[in-house]
């Protein structure tokens, strides 16, 4: 296997890990005003992701770094052409991170409400815009022969991309609801599980429509198979939630998110960013890659450090594996 293919797969794996892990973070944040009926319940929701949310974001940083080093032309074109959506995602993530840290600094209700709003919006905006961005990557955008983006903002807000945003938003909401049901006890757990069943049904409709449209644009036998299994995994997750098997339900939503992302990358390859204006402007794994020596050095670094990072993050989830509830939250 060529190193360009290896690094395409590694970038795909990093983004898949990011969406699976950060996906339930986004879902919990979006559910904060829905499931949190009072301050103590909202603190329970925040505490379910408190120990892991910042570690989950490391996957995005690593994926961006891998893109920059392995496919610099892809990175440059993507971050210049998608500048405004990616800036909005960055600002939302900053506001969300600050809100987690500052929410408890003062006791006033108005202070907490403002930071709760920041958590909600800081979760909703990336959840939707990531779907918009990746739908445009697969569909293609207007690029010149020298790989410069020549479109405008409205080119990115096409119906297919908006459906992609709605799909990721719904999937992450379902993923988050199942995670809350898995991590809590008492009334919050029951409400989260019931919400997961309803949200999962809506997410399933959107996901099927989006994946079907995706396969009509770019398709392969592998992409079709992955899309079919993703749909079945989401159906299994909703069924498991209905019978109060939160562990299996969370496994199902995680697999559904992972295979949805895998479907997009599989359908995209060997392209990295198709051009809808000039075919010569299409970025591929071959013409956007770094030198062979650079990829070789990066491969050895990844071989050494990837197991360390995975072991550390797995240990973190194991340490904070227990359920929590309102009884664990002090009144003041």
PDB file of N, CA and C in Angstrom, residues 91 127 165 171 284:
ATOM      1  N   UNK A  91     -14.755  29.334  16.690  1.00  0.00           N
ATOM      2  CA  UNK A  91     -15.288  30.253  17.695  1.00  0.00           C
ATOM      3  C   UNK A  91     -16.298  29.544  18.601  1.00  0.00           C
ATOM      4  N   UNK A 127     -21.821  20.871  15.358  1.00  0.00           N
ATOM      5  CA  UNK A 127     -22.520  19.642  14.982  1.00  0.00           C
ATOM      6  C   UNK A 127     -23.141  19.764  13.602  1.00  0.00           C
ATOM      7  N   UNK A 165     -25.658  18.729   7.071  1.00  0.00           N
ATOM      8  CA  UNK A 165     -25.623  19.376   8.378  1.00  0.00           C
ATOM      9  C   UNK A 165     -26.756  18.919   9.281  1.00  0.00           C
ATOM     10  N   UNK A 171     -27.789  13.026  14.257  1.00  0.00           N
ATOM     11  CA  UNK A 171     -27.034  11.872  14.729  1.00  0.00           C
ATOM     12  C   UNK A 171     -26.337  12.164  16.054  1.00  0.00           C
ATOM     13  N   UNK A 284      -6.273  15.286  -5.454  1.00  0.00           N
ATOM     14  CA  UNK A 284      -6.287  13.847  -5.227  1.00  0.00           C
ATOM     15  C   UNK A 284      -5.224  13.488  -4.196  1.00  0.00           C
TER      16      UNK A 284
END
